[in-house]
Amino acid sequence: MLLMMPWLTAVASLLATGCGRCYAEEICTAPSDTTARPEMTDEEFEAELRSVKCGLYVAPSTIEGAGNGVYTVLDLPRAWMSLGSDLPILTVYNTKLSQPWGNYEHRLQPPLEYEDNGAMGGGILIMGAGIMCNSIPGQTNAGGSEISVDVALDARKDPGAGAFSDYHVSLMNGEVLAAGDEIFLDYGEGWLEARGIMDDAGAAAAAGGPTASTARRRSVKWIEENGYCIDHMYVKKSTVLQAGRGAFARRPIPAGDAIISAQMLPIKGGKEVLRRRTDVRADAASPTDRQQITNYVYSHPDSSVLFLPTSLATVINHRSSSSVKKGEGPNVVMRWSTNDKKTRHLLSVPPEKLLTEVMIMDFVATRDIAVDEEIFVDYGDKWQDAWDKHVAHWIPPKDATATSAEVSAMNSNKFDRDNWAWTDAHFTVCIYNGVEMQGLSLEEEFVTDRMGVDRNHLGFQLLGAGSERVPCLVGKADEKAGTFDVFYFVDEEDERLMGFVSDLPASDLTFVSFPLSSDQHRDDGHRFAHEIEIQNFPEVWKDLLLVS
């Protein structure tokens, strides 16, 4: 009984009434009456999440014409609490066709800025709530943690290496929020300007000026009646070997209930647009050349229509219905939502009319699912056959090229001199912003003879990929002090030079893979879309049957 008291107190505070609460459909803009609790721990908040039926919802936004938005139905009594779970980050490359995911795409940023070679139009998608939150000048109340790199597999021994993203981020509230608050992210001025909505008033609000207003809030009852839950699952290391991370139940889910309702984005152009090397002709690319995002795409065996889920459904792993003992198979099936009015309508239209529409897919429990149980769906027989063949024919690489796991390990041992010299697979970058440096001409003997740098050095060619971290060379180190003396590659007003910095903190230096050298770019990586026999898949979309 004593163990439950903090939970009961937290839930009771949720049900408390007072000013700042919404009690009807109308949007509230009253100041929050949430009591700040700066001492609340992440573990206490997770316990609170598990004690209620849902913590985060998707429901119609308070912004007119913006579609859906993300809401908290729990008070968030301190800033920088992780909302829901870690979110996977997918790298996408220009498909030469304007894709629906373009509205949600962000530029490559640390630590992903060197995944692209500068000619492939690379960007990132922050899945889950990160892709579903809206933005409005002056209303930003949430943001992301630093992007983390978790290289779970080693390409020297794991056939699954490169098949899934190593990058993750947490969505966090930036201030105390009340139950019913809509969560807003800062898309950046560039996003607003590109859409013609960054006027003087918007700029002032974005800067925290007088046009910024109070929170936009709905009643919890209205959100529950008009939205759907998106935090029944959380992410951690999968129980499946070679699978990386997986989705696990945060709460008990009865058979027949949806553990998640996922927004599905159609992909224009079919599988052929998912080529990775978009900077070369299709006939010049490898036959196995596919973007990593291919492994997150859903389809049907009889259809060319492809969909990308935007929610944590992206991390639900595979378990075959036919290759395991009874009771150990998948515990969810996929079914187009019958509750979403727009989805019901689109199920009757031809596939060519889907190309700009977002639909809702329910992942429905086939049996009772226990708390902390991993969630599985059957990707289909074709996917299982493709994976089995991949494993059977996979040969560990024998070249000396550093794998993502090996480069990641270098960052745990930065003072090992063997890691300092650049190779064909890795190089060093250093934090650039705010660093004072001494300029060294390329004509100086030390630069040319001792460092081997001239104006054609690869370090200068890599400039421009990132503004926060730029290529650098290690001179010497003081391990006791935890610092390096480094030389930055600098190109200012067409003058190339080296910038010397002494006593750079080790935290400001990172080993990274060369563009197109990380595991996601391997030609021997597994690439195959999920072709699933979705229960209510429309006959009109089964165009491959018509072709055959």
XYZ file of C-alpha atoms in Angstrom, residues 63-531:
469
model
C -4.343 25.241 -34.834
C -7.057 25.608 -37.453
C -6.238 23.700 -40.632
C -3.207 21.931 -39.120
C -4.787 18.479 -38.898
C -3.859 16.519 -35.794
C -1.544 17.484 -32.950
C -0.005 15.814 -29.897
C -1.389 16.391 -26.374
C -0.355 15.454 -22.873
C -3.206 14.375 -20.601
C -0.876 14.268 -17.603
C 0.482 17.256 -15.751
C 4.192 17.623 -16.495
C 5.404 19.258 -13.269
C 9.006 19.893 -14.284
C 10.821 20.739 -17.496
C 12.871 18.296 -19.569
C 10.946 15.140 -18.864
C 11.116 12.436 -21.526
C 7.687 12.180 -23.155
C 6.796 8.642 -24.130
C 9.995 6.944 -25.287
C 13.152 7.273 -27.337
C 12.281 8.045 -30.955
C 14.131 6.456 -33.883
C 15.633 8.806 -36.475
C 15.577 7.667 -40.103
C 17.861 9.054 -42.791
C 16.139 9.659 -46.139
C 17.570 10.672 -49.495
C 16.088 12.654 -52.355
C 13.889 10.360 -54.450
C 13.475 12.906 -57.274
C 9.786 12.877 -56.437
C 8.179 15.143 -53.860
C 7.253 12.719 -51.097
C 4.582 13.264 -48.407
C 7.327 12.858 -45.792
C 8.825 16.142 -47.065
C 6.541 18.096 -44.733
C 8.164 16.328 -41.761
C 11.766 16.197 -42.974
C 14.609 18.021 -41.204
C 18.064 18.791 -42.518
C 20.913 16.491 -41.605
C 22.340 17.590 -38.265
C 24.883 16.322 -35.754
C 25.680 13.497 -35.510
C 24.193 12.625 -38.926
C 25.534 15.519 -40.999
C 28.213 13.381 -42.680
C 25.954 10.474 -43.708
C 25.344 12.202 -47.067
C 28.028 12.919 -49.678
C 26.518 16.347 -50.325
C 24.804 15.313 -53.561
C 22.060 12.959 -52.379
C 19.623 15.451 -50.833
C 19.792 13.789 -47.423
C 17.443 14.616 -44.563
C 16.089 13.008 -41.404
C 12.690 11.958 -40.087
C 12.214 11.942 -36.310
C 9.572 9.253 -35.899
C 6.821 8.987 -33.295
C 5.633 12.140 -31.553
C 8.572 13.976 -33.112
C 6.913 13.798 -36.525
C 3.367 14.441 -35.295
C 3.810 17.598 -33.187
C 2.893 20.933 -34.726
C 4.769 24.216 -34.626
C 3.525 27.744 -34.083
C 5.627 30.878 -33.430
C 5.694 31.818 -29.774
C 4.173 28.531 -28.582
C 7.201 26.223 -28.486
C 7.008 24.174 -25.276
C 9.028 21.073 -26.159
C 12.207 20.016 -27.887
C 14.542 17.124 -28.402
C 17.405 15.802 -26.348
C 20.812 15.469 -27.943
C 20.703 12.806 -30.631
C 22.242 9.594 -29.320
C 24.176 7.000 -31.299
C 23.622 3.398 -30.230
C 25.458 0.992 -32.543
C 23.953 -2.302 -31.450
C 25.534 -4.631 -34.024
C 29.019 -5.139 -35.473
C 29.179 -5.526 -39.255
C 32.168 -7.845 -38.852
C 29.983 -10.560 -37.327
C 26.320 -9.501 -37.480
C 24.310 -9.908 -40.723
C 21.717 -7.468 -39.350
C 24.211 -4.578 -39.087
C 23.021 -1.559 -41.048
C 19.460 -2.847 -41.345
C 18.076 -0.371 -38.795
C 18.883 3.122 -37.563
C 21.530 3.654 -34.889
C 20.226 7.152 -34.128
C 17.640 8.071 -31.471
C 16.312 11.130 -29.674
C 13.908 11.836 -26.811
C 11.055 14.338 -27.020
C 11.099 16.500 -23.878
C 8.899 19.281 -22.549
C 10.712 22.586 -22.215
C 8.487 23.933 -19.455
C 5.896 22.888 -16.888
C 2.765 21.775 -18.759
C -0.802 21.039 -17.696
C -3.022 18.133 -18.667
C -4.662 19.040 -21.982
C -1.787 21.138 -23.329
C -0.902 20.678 -26.978
C 2.810 20.066 -27.518
C 4.599 22.336 -29.989
C 8.089 22.040 -31.437
C 10.229 24.707 -33.068
C 10.478 23.848 -36.772
C 12.924 26.717 -37.301
C 12.601 29.974 -39.207
C 13.684 28.294 -42.454
C 10.681 25.965 -42.362
C 8.311 28.871 -41.680
C 9.850 31.120 -44.332
C 9.670 28.362 -46.957
C 5.921 28.213 -46.360
C 5.411 31.987 -46.286
C 4.286 32.170 -42.659
C 7.263 33.883 -41.053
C 6.016 37.486 -41.069
C 7.084 40.238 -38.667
C 4.606 39.094 -36.043
C 5.698 35.488 -36.412
C 9.346 36.436 -36.110
C 8.634 38.406 -32.944
C 6.728 35.517 -31.451
C 9.439 33.049 -32.391
C 11.905 35.245 -30.540
C 9.669 35.259 -27.463
C 8.310 38.724 -28.200
C 4.975 40.299 -27.261
C 2.951 38.281 -29.761
C 3.681 35.046 -27.925
C 0.573 33.910 -26.045
C -0.375 31.506 -23.313
C -0.703 27.753 -23.743
C -3.309 26.224 -26.042
C -5.199 23.547 -24.195
C -8.213 21.256 -24.553
C -10.133 19.273 -21.963
C -8.784 15.817 -21.199
C -12.267 14.387 -21.741
C -12.462 15.912 -25.239
C -8.990 14.623 -26.142
C -9.849 11.104 -24.987
C -13.094 11.134 -26.981
C -11.605 12.568 -30.180
C -8.044 11.223 -30.194
C -6.052 8.035 -29.897
C -3.249 6.991 -27.564
C 0.368 6.894 -28.785
C 2.302 5.892 -25.662
C 1.105 2.343 -24.937
C 4.572 1.245 -26.121
C 8.118 2.126 -25.166
C 11.448 1.289 -26.821
C 14.399 -0.720 -25.547
C 16.767 -3.472 -26.764
C 14.826 -6.211 -28.527
C 14.735 -9.803 -27.332
C 15.391 -10.776 -30.972
C 19.002 -11.219 -32.021
C 20.049 -8.993 -34.958
C 16.961 -6.781 -34.483
C 18.411 -3.867 -32.501
C 15.645 -2.147 -30.588
C 12.055 -3.241 -30.213
C 8.665 -2.063 -28.950
C 7.368 -3.171 -25.540
C 4.002 -2.760 -23.818
C 3.912 -0.027 -21.179
C 0.445 -1.101 -20.028
C -1.618 -4.318 -20.242
C -3.418 -4.454 -23.598
C -6.585 -6.606 -23.861
C -7.111 -8.759 -26.948
C -8.878 -6.764 -29.669
C -7.547 -3.361 -28.569
C -5.157 -1.292 -30.669
C -1.766 -0.975 -28.990
C -1.008 1.856 -31.407
C -2.794 3.640 -34.220
C -0.158 4.707 -36.720
C -0.315 7.499 -39.250
C 0.801 5.972 -42.566
C 2.422 8.127 -45.249
C 2.150 6.866 -48.844
C 5.364 6.701 -50.896
C 5.238 7.884 -54.477
C 6.899 5.914 -57.226
C 6.988 2.436 -55.725
C 10.068 0.563 -54.564
C 12.276 1.971 -57.322
C 12.302 5.406 -55.685
C 13.940 3.970 -52.561
C 17.373 3.855 -54.172
C 20.107 5.169 -51.859
C 22.607 6.541 -54.414
C 20.317 9.188 -55.842
C 23.411 11.041 -57.091
C 24.160 8.414 -59.769
C 22.158 6.838 -62.596
C 20.097 3.814 -61.648
C 22.082 1.560 -64.004
C 25.336 2.693 -62.359
C 24.207 1.889 -58.825
C 24.608 -1.454 -57.091
C 21.766 -3.942 -57.749
C 21.253 -4.104 -53.982
C 21.275 -0.319 -53.580
C 18.372 0.584 -51.301
C 17.863 3.195 -48.626
C 17.703 1.958 -45.052
C 14.168 3.334 -44.873
C 13.128 0.373 -47.076
C 13.195 -1.797 -43.949
C 10.572 0.402 -42.289
C 8.121 0.418 -45.211
C 4.870 -1.593 -45.261
C 3.089 -2.990 -48.284
C 0.955 -5.934 -49.407
C 2.191 -8.883 -51.521
C -0.345 -8.050 -54.259
C 0.141 -4.272 -54.299
C 2.731 -1.719 -55.422
C 1.401 0.789 -52.877
C 3.931 1.541 -50.119
C 3.352 3.166 -46.729
C 5.717 4.514 -44.069
C 4.436 4.559 -40.470
C 5.278 7.742 -38.588
C 4.807 6.339 -35.092
C 6.676 3.924 -32.838
C 5.165 1.222 -35.034
C 8.461 1.584 -36.911
C 10.220 -0.420 -34.174
C 7.764 -3.325 -33.964
C 9.807 -6.390 -34.901
C 8.942 -9.520 -36.865
C 7.832 -12.917 -35.664
C 6.561 -15.449 -38.171
C 3.131 -17.014 -37.744
C 4.287 -20.312 -39.219
C 7.773 -20.912 -37.827
C 7.154 -20.860 -34.076
C 5.272 -22.898 -31.529
C 1.658 -22.128 -30.787
C 1.338 -19.133 -28.482
C 4.776 -17.781 -29.396
C 3.853 -16.102 -32.668
C 3.043 -12.453 -33.369
C 0.786 -10.754 -30.841
C -0.603 -7.989 -33.081
C -2.112 -7.817 -36.555
C -2.450 -4.794 -38.813
C -5.850 -3.451 -39.781
C -6.853 -0.196 -41.453
C -8.721 1.944 -38.934
C -12.476 1.779 -39.068
C -12.788 4.623 -36.561
C -11.021 7.252 -38.668
C -13.507 8.781 -41.102
C -10.884 9.804 -43.667
C -9.301 6.350 -43.700
C -12.688 4.680 -44.228
C -13.256 6.888 -47.278
C -9.808 6.317 -48.775
C -10.211 2.534 -48.608
C -12.537 2.819 -51.607
C -10.440 5.068 -53.867
C -7.869 3.904 -56.459
C -4.213 3.893 -55.350
C -3.176 6.827 -57.527
C -5.392 9.081 -55.399
C -3.595 8.154 -52.174
C -0.357 9.937 -52.944
C -0.933 12.972 -50.721
C -3.162 11.398 -48.094
C -2.350 10.240 -44.549
C -4.207 7.168 -43.332
C -4.488 5.405 -39.963
C -3.391 1.813 -39.410
C -4.317 0.021 -36.188
C -1.937 -2.554 -34.702
C -4.468 -4.745 -32.894
C -3.666 -7.224 -30.114
C -4.520 -10.808 -31.088
C -4.444 -11.863 -27.440
C -3.974 -10.232 -24.057
C -0.552 -8.567 -23.920
C 1.218 -8.218 -20.588
C 3.167 -5.222 -19.315
C 6.767 -5.197 -20.615
C 6.017 -7.871 -23.228
C 7.661 -7.257 -26.620
C 5.319 -6.515 -29.514
C 5.584 -8.563 -32.718
C 3.870 -8.524 -36.109
C 4.339 -10.982 -38.975
C 6.195 -9.141 -41.781
C 5.095 -11.804 -44.276
C 6.509 -14.934 -45.908
C 8.427 -12.991 -48.551
C 10.224 -10.955 -45.888
C 11.083 -14.129 -43.935
C 12.432 -15.796 -47.092
C 14.492 -12.706 -47.947
C 15.997 -12.580 -44.450
C 16.796 -16.298 -44.435
C 18.579 -15.995 -47.786
C 20.455 -12.911 -46.594
C 21.747 -14.734 -43.520
C 22.620 -17.883 -45.493
C 24.660 -16.003 -48.092
C 26.118 -13.272 -45.894
C 29.914 -13.270 -45.615
C 31.685 -11.186 -42.941
C 33.619 -8.347 -44.603
C 37.343 -8.961 -44.900
C 38.399 -5.429 -45.816
C 40.049 -3.092 -43.325
C 37.284 -0.475 -43.540
C 36.141 0.502 -40.055
C 32.567 -0.481 -39.248
C 30.116 1.755 -37.408
C 30.738 -0.266 -34.248
C 34.497 0.248 -34.539
C 34.159 3.995 -35.127
C 31.769 4.220 -32.181
C 34.307 2.397 -29.990
C 36.934 4.996 -30.910
C 34.828 7.623 -29.146
C 35.158 5.622 -25.942
C 38.942 5.652 -26.286
C 39.770 9.032 -27.799
C 43.322 9.176 -26.420
C 44.447 6.063 -28.284
C 46.887 7.486 -30.847
C 46.101 4.669 -33.293
C 42.683 6.260 -33.865
C 43.926 9.765 -34.697
C 45.075 9.195 -38.266
C 42.282 9.359 -40.825
C 41.458 6.193 -42.770
C 39.259 5.419 -45.769
C 36.351 4.954 -43.367
C 36.724 7.478 -40.547
C 37.950 10.974 -39.733
C 37.742 13.503 -36.891
C 35.417 16.482 -36.438
C 35.602 19.229 -33.822
C 33.046 21.666 -32.426
C 33.434 24.891 -34.412
C 31.061 27.479 -32.946
C 32.694 29.938 -30.561
C 36.198 28.488 -30.852
C 39.082 30.951 -30.986
C 41.920 29.785 -33.215
C 45.252 30.849 -34.628
C 45.350 30.842 -38.430
C 48.161 28.943 -40.148
C 48.913 29.439 -43.841
C 49.147 26.390 -46.086
C 52.538 27.756 -47.181
C 54.054 27.160 -43.759
C 56.514 24.296 -43.685
C 54.911 22.762 -40.591
C 51.569 22.498 -42.384
C 52.880 21.066 -45.632
C 55.696 18.827 -44.381
C 54.722 17.771 -40.873
C 50.935 17.626 -41.365
C 50.875 16.764 -45.056
C 48.120 19.268 -45.789
C 47.682 21.199 -49.034
C 44.661 22.976 -50.521
C 43.431 19.731 -52.101
C 43.290 17.825 -48.807
C 40.057 15.883 -48.308
C 39.389 17.884 -45.140
C 38.609 20.974 -47.224
C 36.267 18.981 -49.472
C 34.287 17.881 -46.431
C 33.646 21.469 -45.315
C 30.061 22.573 -45.773
C 28.413 19.357 -44.623
C 28.141 20.717 -41.096
C 28.463 24.127 -39.484
C 28.592 22.974 -35.864
C 31.277 20.309 -36.331
C 34.001 20.583 -38.961
C 36.894 18.328 -40.010
C 40.016 18.615 -37.861
C 43.351 16.866 -37.272
C 44.730 15.866 -33.884
C 48.153 17.273 -33.046
C 48.745 16.059 -29.519
C 46.780 15.297 -26.370
C 46.910 15.736 -22.610
C 44.972 12.745 -21.321
C 45.279 13.851 -17.708
C 43.715 17.214 -18.523
C 41.271 15.631 -20.977
C 42.210 17.977 -23.841
C 43.595 17.961 -27.377
C 45.604 20.353 -29.525
C 43.879 20.277 -32.912
C 44.032 21.844 -36.356
C 40.773 22.872 -38.008
C 40.232 22.980 -41.752
C 39.092 26.516 -42.577
C 37.880 28.040 -45.862
C 37.147 31.745 -45.513
C 36.545 33.958 -48.534
C 38.177 31.379 -50.809
C 41.290 31.304 -48.643
C 42.094 27.896 -47.291
C 44.093 27.645 -44.075
C 44.455 25.648 -40.887
C 43.166 26.933 -37.557
C 45.141 25.864 -34.474
C 43.326 25.405 -31.165
C 45.004 24.276 -27.963
C 43.358 22.562 -24.995
C 40.163 21.608 -26.816
C 37.999 19.520 -24.425
C 37.818 15.891 -25.462
C 34.023 16.174 -25.521
C 34.358 18.596 -28.454
C 36.185 16.055 -30.640
C 34.441 13.096 -32.277
C 35.401 10.257 -34.584
C 32.839 9.809 -37.384
C 32.426 7.621 -40.457
C 33.230 9.138 -43.842
C 30.196 9.942 -45.993
C 28.659 6.741 -47.378
C 30.868 4.603 -45.089
C 28.649 3.857 -42.087
C 26.841 0.532 -41.848
C 23.608 1.887 -43.321
C 25.458 2.308 -46.641
C 26.800 -1.250 -46.866
C 25.952 -3.101 -50.082
C 25.675 -6.357 -48.130
C 22.983 -5.029 -45.770
C 19.487 -6.504 -45.573
C 16.873 -4.453 -47.477
C 13.294 -5.687 -47.879
C 9.918 -4.021 -47.324
C 7.292 -5.637 -45.057
C 4.746 -7.276 -47.375
